[in-house]
CSV table of C-alpha atoms in Angstrom, one decimal:
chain,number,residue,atom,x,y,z
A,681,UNK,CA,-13.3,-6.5,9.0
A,682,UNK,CA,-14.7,-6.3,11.9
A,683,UNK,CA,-14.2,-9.9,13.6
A,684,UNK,CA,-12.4,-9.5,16.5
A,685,UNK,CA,-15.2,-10.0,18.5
A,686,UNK,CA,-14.5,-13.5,18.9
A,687,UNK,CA,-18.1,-14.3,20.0
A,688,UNK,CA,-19.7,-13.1,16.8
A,689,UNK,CA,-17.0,-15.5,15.0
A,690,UNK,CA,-18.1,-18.9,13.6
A,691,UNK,CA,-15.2,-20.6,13.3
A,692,UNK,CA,-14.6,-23.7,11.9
A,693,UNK,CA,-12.2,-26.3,12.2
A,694,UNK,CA,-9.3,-25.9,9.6
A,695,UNK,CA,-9.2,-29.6,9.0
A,696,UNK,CA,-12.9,-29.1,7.0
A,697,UNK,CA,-10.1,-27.6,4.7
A,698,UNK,CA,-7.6,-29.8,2.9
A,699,UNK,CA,-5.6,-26.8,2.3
A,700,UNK,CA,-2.1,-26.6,4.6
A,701,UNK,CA,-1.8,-24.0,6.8
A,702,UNK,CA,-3.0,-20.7,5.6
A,703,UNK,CA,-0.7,-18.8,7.3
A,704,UNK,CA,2.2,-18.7,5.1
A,705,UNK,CA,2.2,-15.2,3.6
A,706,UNK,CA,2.5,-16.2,0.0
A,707,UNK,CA,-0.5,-18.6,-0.1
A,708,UNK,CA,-3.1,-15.7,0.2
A,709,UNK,CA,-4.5,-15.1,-3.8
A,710,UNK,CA,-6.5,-12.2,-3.6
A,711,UNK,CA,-9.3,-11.4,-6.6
A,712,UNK,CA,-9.0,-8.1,-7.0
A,713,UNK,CA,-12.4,-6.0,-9.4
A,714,UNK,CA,-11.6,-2.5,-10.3
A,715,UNK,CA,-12.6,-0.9,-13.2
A,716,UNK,CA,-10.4,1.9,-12.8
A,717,UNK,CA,-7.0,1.3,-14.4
A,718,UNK,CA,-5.6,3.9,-11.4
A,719,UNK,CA,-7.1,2.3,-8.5
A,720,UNK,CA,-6.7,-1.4,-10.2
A,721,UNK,CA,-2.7,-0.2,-9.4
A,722,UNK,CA,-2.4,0.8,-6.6
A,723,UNK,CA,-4.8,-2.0,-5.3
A,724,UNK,CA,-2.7,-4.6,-6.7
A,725,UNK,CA,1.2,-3.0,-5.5
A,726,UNK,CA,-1.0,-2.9,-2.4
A,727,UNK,CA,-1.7,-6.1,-1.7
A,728,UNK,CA,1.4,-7.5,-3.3
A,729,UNK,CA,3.2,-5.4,-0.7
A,730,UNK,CA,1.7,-7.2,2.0
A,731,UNK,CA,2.8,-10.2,0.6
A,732,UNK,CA,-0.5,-11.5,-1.1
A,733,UNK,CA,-0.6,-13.2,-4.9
A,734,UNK,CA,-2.8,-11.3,-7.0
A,735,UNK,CA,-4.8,-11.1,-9.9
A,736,UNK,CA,-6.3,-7.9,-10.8
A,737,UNK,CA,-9.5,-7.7,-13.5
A,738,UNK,CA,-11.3,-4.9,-14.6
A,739,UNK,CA,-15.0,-5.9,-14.5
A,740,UNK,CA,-17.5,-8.2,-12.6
A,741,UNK,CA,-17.8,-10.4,-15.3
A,742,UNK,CA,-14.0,-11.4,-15.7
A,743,UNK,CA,-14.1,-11.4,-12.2
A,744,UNK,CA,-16.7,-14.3,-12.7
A,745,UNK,CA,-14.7,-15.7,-15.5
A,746,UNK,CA,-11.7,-16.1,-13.6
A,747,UNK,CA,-13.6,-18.0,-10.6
A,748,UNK,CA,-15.0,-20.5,-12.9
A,749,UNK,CA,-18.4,-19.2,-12.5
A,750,UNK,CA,-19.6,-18.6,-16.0
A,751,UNK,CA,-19.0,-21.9,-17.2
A,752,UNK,CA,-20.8,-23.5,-14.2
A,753,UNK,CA,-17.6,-25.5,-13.4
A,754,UNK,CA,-18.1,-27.5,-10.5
A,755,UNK,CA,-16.7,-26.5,-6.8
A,756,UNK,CA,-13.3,-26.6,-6.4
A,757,UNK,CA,-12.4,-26.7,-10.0
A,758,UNK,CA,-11.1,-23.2,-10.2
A,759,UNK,CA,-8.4,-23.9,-12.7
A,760,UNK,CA,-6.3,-24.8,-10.1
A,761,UNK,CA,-6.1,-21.1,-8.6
A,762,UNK,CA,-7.5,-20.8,-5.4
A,763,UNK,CA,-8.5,-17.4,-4.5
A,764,UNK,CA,-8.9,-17.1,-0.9
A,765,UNK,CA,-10.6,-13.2,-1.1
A,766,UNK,CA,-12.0,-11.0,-3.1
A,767,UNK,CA,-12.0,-7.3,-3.4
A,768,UNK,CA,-13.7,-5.3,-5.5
A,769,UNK,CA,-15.3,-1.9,-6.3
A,770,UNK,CA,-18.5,-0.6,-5.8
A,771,UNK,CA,-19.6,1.3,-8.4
A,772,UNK,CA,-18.4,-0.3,-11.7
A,773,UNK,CA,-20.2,0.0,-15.3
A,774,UNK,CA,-21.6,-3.3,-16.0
A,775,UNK,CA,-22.0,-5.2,-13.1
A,776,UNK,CA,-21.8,-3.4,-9.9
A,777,UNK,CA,-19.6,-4.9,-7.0
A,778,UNK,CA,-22.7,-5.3,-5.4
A,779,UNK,CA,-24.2,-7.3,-7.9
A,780,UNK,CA,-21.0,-9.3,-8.3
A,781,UNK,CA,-20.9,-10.0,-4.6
A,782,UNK,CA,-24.9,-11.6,-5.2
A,783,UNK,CA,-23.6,-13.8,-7.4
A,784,UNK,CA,-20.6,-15.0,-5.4
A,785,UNK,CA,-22.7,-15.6,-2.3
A,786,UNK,CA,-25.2,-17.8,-4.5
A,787,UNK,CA,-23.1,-20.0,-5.8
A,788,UNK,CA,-22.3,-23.0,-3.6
A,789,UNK,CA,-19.0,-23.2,-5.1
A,790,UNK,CA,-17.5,-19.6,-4.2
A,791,UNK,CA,-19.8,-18.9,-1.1
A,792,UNK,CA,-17.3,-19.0,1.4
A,793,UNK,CA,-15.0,-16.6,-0.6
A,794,UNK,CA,-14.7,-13.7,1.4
A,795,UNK,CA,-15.9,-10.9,-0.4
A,796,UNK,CA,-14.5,-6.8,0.5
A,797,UNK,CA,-16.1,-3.9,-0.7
A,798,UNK,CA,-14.4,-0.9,-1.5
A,799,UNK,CA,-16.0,2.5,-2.4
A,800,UNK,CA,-15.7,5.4,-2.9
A,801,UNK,CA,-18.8,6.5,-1.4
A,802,UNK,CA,-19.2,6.4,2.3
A,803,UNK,CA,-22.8,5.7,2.5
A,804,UNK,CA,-24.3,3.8,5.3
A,805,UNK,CA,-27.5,2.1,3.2
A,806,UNK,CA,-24.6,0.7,0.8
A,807,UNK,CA,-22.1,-0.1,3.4
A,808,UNK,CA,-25.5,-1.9,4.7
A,809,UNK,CA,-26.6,-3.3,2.1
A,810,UNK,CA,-23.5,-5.1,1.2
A,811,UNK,CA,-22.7,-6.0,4.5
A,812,UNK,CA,-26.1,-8.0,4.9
A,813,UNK,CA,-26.0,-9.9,1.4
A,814,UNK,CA,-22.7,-11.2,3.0
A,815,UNK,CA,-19.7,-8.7,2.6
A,816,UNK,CA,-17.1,-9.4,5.2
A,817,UNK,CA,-15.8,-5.7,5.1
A,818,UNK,CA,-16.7,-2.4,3.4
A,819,UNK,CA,-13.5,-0.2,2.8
A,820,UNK,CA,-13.7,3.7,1.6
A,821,UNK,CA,-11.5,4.5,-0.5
A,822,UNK,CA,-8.7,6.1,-1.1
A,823,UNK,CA,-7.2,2.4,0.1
A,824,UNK,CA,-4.5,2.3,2.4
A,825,UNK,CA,-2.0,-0.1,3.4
A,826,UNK,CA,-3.1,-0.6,6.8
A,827,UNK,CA,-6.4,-1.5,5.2
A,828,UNK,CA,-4.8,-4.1,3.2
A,829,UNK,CA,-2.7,-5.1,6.2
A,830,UNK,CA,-6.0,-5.7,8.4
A,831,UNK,CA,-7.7,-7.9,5.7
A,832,UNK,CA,-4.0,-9.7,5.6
A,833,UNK,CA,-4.5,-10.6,9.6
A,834,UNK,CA,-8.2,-11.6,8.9
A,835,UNK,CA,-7.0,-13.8,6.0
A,836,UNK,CA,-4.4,-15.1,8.0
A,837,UNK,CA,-6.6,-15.8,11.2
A,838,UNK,CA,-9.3,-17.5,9.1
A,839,UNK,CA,-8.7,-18.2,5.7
A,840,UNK,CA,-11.7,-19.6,4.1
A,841,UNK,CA,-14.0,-18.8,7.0
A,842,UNK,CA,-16.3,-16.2,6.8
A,843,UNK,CA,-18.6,-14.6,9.3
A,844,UNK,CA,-22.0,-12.9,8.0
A,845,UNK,CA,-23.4,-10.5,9.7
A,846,UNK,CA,-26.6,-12.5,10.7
A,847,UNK,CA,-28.9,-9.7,9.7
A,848,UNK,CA,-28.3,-7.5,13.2
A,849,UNK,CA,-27.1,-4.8,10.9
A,850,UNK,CA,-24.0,-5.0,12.5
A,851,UNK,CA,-21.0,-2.9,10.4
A,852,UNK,CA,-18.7,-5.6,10.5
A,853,UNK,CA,-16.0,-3.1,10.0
A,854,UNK,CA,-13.5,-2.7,12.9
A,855,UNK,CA,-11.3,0.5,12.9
A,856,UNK,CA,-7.1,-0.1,12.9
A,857,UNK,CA,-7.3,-3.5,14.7
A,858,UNK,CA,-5.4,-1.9,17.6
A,859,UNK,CA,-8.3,-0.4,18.8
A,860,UNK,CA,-11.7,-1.9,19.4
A,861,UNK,CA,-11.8,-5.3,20.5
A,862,UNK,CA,-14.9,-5.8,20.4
A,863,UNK,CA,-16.8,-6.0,17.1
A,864,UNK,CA,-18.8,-3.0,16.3
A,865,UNK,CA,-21.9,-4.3,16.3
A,866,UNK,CA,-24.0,-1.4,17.5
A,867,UNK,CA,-27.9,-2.6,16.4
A,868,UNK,CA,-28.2,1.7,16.8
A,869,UNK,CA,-26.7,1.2,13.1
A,870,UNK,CA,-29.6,-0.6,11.7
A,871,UNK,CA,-32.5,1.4,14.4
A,872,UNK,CA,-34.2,3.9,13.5
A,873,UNK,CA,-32.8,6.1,16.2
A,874,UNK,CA,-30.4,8.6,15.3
A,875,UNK,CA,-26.7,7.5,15.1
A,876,UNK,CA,-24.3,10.2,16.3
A,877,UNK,CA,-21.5,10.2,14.1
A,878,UNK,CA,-19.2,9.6,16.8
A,879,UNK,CA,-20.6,6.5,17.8
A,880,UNK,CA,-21.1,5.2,14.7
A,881,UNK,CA,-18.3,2.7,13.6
A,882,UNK,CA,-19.2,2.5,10.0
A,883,UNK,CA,-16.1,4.9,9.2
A,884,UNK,CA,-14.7,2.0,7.9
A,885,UNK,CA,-11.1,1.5,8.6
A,886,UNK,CA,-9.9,4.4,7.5
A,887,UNK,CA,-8.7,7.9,8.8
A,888,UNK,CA,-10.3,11.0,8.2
A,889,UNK,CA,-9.2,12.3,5.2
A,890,UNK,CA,-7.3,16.0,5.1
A,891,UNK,CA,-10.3,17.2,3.4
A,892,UNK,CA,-13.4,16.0,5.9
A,893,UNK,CA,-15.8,19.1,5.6
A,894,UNK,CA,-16.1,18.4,1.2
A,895,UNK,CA,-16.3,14.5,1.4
A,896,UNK,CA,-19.3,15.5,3.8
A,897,UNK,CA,-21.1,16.8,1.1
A,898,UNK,CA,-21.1,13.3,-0.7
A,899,UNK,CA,-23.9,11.3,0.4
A,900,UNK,CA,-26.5,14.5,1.0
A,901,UNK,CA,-26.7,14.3,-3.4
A,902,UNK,CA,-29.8,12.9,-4.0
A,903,UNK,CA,-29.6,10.0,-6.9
A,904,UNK,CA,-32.3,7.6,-6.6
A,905,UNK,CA,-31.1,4.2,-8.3
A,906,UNK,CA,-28.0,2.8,-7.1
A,907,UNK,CA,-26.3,-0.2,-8.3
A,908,UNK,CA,-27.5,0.8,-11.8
A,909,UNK,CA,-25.0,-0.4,-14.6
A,910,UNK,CA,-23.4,3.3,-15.3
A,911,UNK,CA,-23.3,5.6,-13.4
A,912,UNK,CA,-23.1,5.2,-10.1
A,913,UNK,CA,-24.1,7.9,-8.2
A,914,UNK,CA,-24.5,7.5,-4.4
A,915,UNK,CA,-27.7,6.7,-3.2
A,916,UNK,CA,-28.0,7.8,0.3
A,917,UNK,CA,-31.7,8.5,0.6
A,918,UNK,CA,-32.4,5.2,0.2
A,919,UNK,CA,-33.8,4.2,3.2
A,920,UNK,CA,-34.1,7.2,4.3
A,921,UNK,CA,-35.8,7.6,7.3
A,922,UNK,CA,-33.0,5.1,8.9
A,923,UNK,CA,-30.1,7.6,7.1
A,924,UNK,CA,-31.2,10.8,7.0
A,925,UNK,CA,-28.8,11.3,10.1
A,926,UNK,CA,-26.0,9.5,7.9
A,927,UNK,CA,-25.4,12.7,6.2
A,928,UNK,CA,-23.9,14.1,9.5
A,929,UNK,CA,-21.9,11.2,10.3
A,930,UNK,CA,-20.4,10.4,7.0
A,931,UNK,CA,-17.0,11.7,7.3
Y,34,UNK,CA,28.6,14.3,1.2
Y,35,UNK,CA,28.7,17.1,-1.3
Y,36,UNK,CA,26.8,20.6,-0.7
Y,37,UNK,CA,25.2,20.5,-4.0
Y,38,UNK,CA,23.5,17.2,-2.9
Y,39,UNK,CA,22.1,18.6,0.1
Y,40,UNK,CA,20.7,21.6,-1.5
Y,41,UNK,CA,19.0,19.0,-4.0
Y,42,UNK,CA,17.5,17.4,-0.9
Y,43,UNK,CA,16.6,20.4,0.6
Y,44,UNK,CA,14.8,21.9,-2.3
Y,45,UNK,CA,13.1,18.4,-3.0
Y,46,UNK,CA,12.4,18.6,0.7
Y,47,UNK,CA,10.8,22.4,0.7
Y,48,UNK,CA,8.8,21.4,-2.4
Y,49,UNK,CA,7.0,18.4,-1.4
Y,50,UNK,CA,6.3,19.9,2.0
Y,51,UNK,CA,4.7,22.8,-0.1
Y,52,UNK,CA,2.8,21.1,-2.1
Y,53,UNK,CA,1.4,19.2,0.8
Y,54,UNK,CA,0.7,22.7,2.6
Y,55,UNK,CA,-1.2,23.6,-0.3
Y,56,UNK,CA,-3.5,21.4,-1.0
Y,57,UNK,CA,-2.3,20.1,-3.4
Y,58,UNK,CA,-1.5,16.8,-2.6
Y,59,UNK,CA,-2.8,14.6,0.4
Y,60,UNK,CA,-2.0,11.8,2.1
Y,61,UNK,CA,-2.8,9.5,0.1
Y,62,UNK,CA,0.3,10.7,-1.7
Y,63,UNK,CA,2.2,9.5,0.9
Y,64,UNK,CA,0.3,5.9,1.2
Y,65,UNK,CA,2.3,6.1,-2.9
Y,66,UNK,CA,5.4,7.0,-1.6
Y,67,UNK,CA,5.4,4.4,1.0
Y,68,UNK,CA,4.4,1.6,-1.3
Y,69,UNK,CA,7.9,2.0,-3.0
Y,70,UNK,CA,11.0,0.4,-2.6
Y,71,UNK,CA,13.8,-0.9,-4.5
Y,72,UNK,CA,11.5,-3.7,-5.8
Y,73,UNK,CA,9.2,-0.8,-7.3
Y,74,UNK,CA,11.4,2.1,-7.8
Y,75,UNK,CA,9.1,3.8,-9.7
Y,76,UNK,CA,6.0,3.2,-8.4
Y,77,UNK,CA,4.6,6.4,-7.8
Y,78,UNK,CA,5.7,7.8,-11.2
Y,79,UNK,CA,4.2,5.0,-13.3
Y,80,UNK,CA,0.6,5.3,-10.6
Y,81,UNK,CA,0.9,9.1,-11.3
Y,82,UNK,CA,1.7,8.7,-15.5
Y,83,UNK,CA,-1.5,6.3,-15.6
Y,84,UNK,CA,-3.6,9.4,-13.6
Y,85,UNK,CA,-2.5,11.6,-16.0
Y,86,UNK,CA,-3.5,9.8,-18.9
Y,87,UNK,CA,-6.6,8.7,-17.7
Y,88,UNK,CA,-7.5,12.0,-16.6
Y,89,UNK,CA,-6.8,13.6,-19.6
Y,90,UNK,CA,-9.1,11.4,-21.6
Y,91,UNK,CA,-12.0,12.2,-18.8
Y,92,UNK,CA,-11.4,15.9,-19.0
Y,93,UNK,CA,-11.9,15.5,-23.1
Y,94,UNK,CA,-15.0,13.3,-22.1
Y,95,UNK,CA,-16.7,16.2,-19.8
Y,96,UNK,CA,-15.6,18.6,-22.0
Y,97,UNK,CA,-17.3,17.0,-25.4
Y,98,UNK,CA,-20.2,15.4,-22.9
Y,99,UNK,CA,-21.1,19.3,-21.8
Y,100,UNK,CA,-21.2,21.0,-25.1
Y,101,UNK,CA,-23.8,18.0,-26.6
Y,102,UNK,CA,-27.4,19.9,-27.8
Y,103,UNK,CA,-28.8,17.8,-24.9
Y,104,UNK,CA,-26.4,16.8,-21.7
Y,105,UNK,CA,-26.4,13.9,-20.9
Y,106,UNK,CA,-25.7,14.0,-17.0
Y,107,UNK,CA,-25.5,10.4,-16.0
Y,108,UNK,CA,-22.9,10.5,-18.2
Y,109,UNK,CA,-21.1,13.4,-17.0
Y,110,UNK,CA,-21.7,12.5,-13.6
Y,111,UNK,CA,-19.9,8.8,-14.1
Y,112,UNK,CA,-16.9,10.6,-15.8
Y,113,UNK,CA,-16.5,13.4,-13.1
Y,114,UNK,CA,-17.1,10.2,-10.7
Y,115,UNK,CA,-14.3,8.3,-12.4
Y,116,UNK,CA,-11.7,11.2,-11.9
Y,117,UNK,CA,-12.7,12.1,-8.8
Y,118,UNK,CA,-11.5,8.6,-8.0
Y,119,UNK,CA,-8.3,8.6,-9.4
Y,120,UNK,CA,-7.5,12.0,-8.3
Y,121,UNK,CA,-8.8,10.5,-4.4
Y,122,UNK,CA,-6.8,7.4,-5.4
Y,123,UNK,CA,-3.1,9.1,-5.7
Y,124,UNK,CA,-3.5,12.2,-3.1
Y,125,UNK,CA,-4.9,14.9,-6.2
Y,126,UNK,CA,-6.5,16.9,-2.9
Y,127,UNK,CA,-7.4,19.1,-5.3
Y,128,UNK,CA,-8.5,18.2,-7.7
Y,129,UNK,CA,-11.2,15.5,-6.5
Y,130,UNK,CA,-12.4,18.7,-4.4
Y,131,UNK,CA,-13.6,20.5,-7.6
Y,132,UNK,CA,-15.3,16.8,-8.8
Y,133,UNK,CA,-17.5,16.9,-5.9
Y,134,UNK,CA,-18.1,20.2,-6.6
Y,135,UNK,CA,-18.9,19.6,-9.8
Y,136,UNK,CA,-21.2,16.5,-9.1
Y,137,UNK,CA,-23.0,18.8,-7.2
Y,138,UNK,CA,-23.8,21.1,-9.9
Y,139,UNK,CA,-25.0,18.1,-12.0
Y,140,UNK,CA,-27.2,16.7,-9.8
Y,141,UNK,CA,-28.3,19.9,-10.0
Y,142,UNK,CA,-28.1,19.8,-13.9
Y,143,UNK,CA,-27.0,23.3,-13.9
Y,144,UNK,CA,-24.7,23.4,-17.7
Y,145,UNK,CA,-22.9,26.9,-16.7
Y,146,UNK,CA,-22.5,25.4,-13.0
Y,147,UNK,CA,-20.4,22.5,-14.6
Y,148,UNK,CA,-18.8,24.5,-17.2
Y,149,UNK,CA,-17.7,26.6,-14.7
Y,150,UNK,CA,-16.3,23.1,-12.4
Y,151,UNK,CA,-15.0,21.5,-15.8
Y,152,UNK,CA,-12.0,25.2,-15.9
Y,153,UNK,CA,-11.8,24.6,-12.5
Y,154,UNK,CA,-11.0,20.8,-12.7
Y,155,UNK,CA,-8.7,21.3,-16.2
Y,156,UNK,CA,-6.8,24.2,-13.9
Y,157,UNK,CA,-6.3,22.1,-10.8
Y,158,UNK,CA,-5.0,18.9,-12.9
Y,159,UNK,CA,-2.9,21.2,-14.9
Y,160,UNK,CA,-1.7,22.7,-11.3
Y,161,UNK,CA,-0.8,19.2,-10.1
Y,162,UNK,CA,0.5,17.6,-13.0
Y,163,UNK,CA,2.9,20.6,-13.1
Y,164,UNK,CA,3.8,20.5,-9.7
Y,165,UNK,CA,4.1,16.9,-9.9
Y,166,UNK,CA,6.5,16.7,-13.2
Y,167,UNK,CA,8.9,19.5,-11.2
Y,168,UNK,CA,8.4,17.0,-8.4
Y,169,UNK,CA,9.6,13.8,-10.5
Y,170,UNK,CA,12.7,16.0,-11.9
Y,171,UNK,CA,14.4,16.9,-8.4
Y,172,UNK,CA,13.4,13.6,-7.4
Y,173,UNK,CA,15.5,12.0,-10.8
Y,174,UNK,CA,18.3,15.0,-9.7
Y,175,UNK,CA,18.6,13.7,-6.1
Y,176,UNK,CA,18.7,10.3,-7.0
Y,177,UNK,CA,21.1,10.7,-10.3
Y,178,UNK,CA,23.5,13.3,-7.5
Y,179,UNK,CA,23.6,9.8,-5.6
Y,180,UNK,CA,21.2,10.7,-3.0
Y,181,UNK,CA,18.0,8.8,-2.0
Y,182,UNK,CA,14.4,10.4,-2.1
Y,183,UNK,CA,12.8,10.3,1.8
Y,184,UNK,CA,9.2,10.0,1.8
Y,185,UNK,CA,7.4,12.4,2.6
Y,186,UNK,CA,6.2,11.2,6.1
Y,187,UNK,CA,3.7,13.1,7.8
Y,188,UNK,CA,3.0,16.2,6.2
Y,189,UNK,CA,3.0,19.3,6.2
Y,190,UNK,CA,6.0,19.4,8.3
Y,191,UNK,CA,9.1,18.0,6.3
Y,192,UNK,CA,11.8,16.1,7.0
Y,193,UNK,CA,15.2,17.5,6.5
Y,194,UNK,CA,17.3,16.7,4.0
Y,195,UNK,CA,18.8,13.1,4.3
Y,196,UNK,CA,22.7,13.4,4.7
């Protein structure tokens, strides 16, 4: 989550909250969307670990449901559970994690939820694509703990705020917090120019996996549609001439 | 300390660190193994038990989804997706190899190429669950002998066994 460039942050004043501190460990509820009964596990012992409350559902629409979205209730009035992130799953049946992160931005009531992305698919246009409709962070999954530990700072730092990427295509995803200070917010991302795979900082907070070279061969499947209700297959040609070099870098 | 005990360990010790050398399992296993403490014991067995059951029911899928008159790959593709997430998700190295294989040969929607990927898949989850269910028992033997289970730490070197 790729704040730590402190210019880039908008901060606001914690007193706009009435909430206490947001500090304390066990005040962070976390909404976590999975549809996979496997990940939806390890997800939740994940976050509990790092001492967040959870509540784990299995589709966009509960996810909705639980937020008090579907029956229109009015701001604040989320049954008394205040969820101070959401996480959720890209490719889902139903609504996609995309689709469910549309509907959080546009409602005035759960805007300012920070919304994480996690996928299995490390495709630039999606990583893209959710970051600019208002993602805070784009994890690849397998999840790990130090994932879950660096969304645990950011929700410590700044629960409630959230920083959009104001359209610069910036990746908004920091590596292990130890090392970049400085928000990864190359505009090469989002130009047209080729992105070595060594500059680019959309691996998103994770470690190469043990098995780079076949995870490679992920995003180079053509599937047109993406964010279809089914299957969700990657859709990495689809703005192709700004991620046709994504293939090379997506490791 | 008893000797018996520290064989246990050290046979626990030489397995994991094998199955990590062969593929088998990946780091991500280890993200499990970390996640569990005396608050979750049994963490990784009851992540693992849910990966087996899912994937059985996704391998049944494929294997009824392949053999329709006319294949429906969107279909396939979202199953093999699924498992190759859940294998990803608990350190299965490989077994979510052979689903991107396998996606590859239905984007392709080459039948005999996913046929092939489908043996290939059922033999690597049948591998792993194996390996995995040996795994569990020396684990249970270590632990029943009055020993505790390490994690597995970085990999594929081993630790030795915990006196």
């Amino acid at each position: 989550m790729a704040r730590n460039g402190v210019a880039s942050w908008r901060r606001r004043s914690s007193d706009q909250f009435d909430d206490p501190s947001p500090c304390g460990s066990e005040d962070v509820h976390v909404l976590a969307v999975d549809d996979s009964l496997v990940d939806r596990k390890v997800i939740e012992h994940l976050l509990k670990i790092s001492s967040c409350k959870v509540t784990a559902v299995d589709s966009g629409i509960r996810a909705l449901q639980f937020l008090g979205l579907d029956e229109e209730k009015a701001a604040g009035d989320f049954n008394g559970l205040k969820v101070d992130l959401i996480i959720t799953d890209y490719c889902m049946p139903g609504m996609t994690g995309y689709e469910l992160l549309k509907k959080i931005k546009e409602s005035s009531a759960l805007r300012e939820i920070p919304v994480v992305i996690m996928s299995s698919e490390n495709v630039l246009a999606r990583i893209d694509r959710c970051l600019e409709e208002g993602a805070e962070d784009f994890i690849v999954k397998p999840v790990k703990l130090s994932d879950v530990k660096r969304l645990r700072d950011f929700m410590t730092r700044d629960v409630g705020d959230r920083v959009r990427s104001d359209g610069e295509g910036t990746t908004h995803k920091r590596k292990l917090q130890e090392s970049s200070d400085v928000s990864s917010s190359s505009p090469s991302v989002s130009s047209a120019s080729s992105s070595s795979s060594s500059s680019l900082p959309t691996t998103p907070s994770r470690s190469p996996s043990p098995s780079p070279s076949v995870s490679l061969s992920e995003p180079s499947s053509p599937s047109p549609s993406t964010g279809s209700s089914g299957p969700c297959s990657p859709s990495s040609l689809e703005s192709p001439t700004r991620r046709l070099k994504m293939t090379s870098c997506c490791d | 300390m008893d000797v018996g005990l520290m064989q246990m360990q050290r046979r626990l010790a030489e397995y994991t660190s094998a199955l990590f050398k062969e593929g088998i399992l990946d780091s991500q296993y280890v993200q499990l193994q970390e996640l569990q403490d005396e608050s979750n014991p049994d963490f990784v067995v009851e992540v693992v038990s849910l990966f087996f059951t899912d994937s059985e029911k996704l391998l049944n899928d494929l294997s009824r989804d392949l053999a329709q008159q006319n294949v429906d790959f969107r279909r396939v593709d979202a199953h093999v997706h699924q498992l190759k997430g859940s294998s990803s998700s608990i350190g299965a190295e490989r077994v979510k190899n052979a689903c991107i294989v396998f996606r590859n040969f239905c984007q392709e929607k080459n039948i005999p190429g996913c046929q092939r990927c489908l043996q290939q898949i059922k033999q690597e989850f049948l591998l792993v669950k194996s390996k995995l269910e040996t795994l569990f028992k020396l684990e249970q033997q270590v632990v029943a002998a009055g020993g505790s289970i390490p994690t597995s730490g970085s990999l594929p070197t081993m630790q030795q066994p915990i006196l």
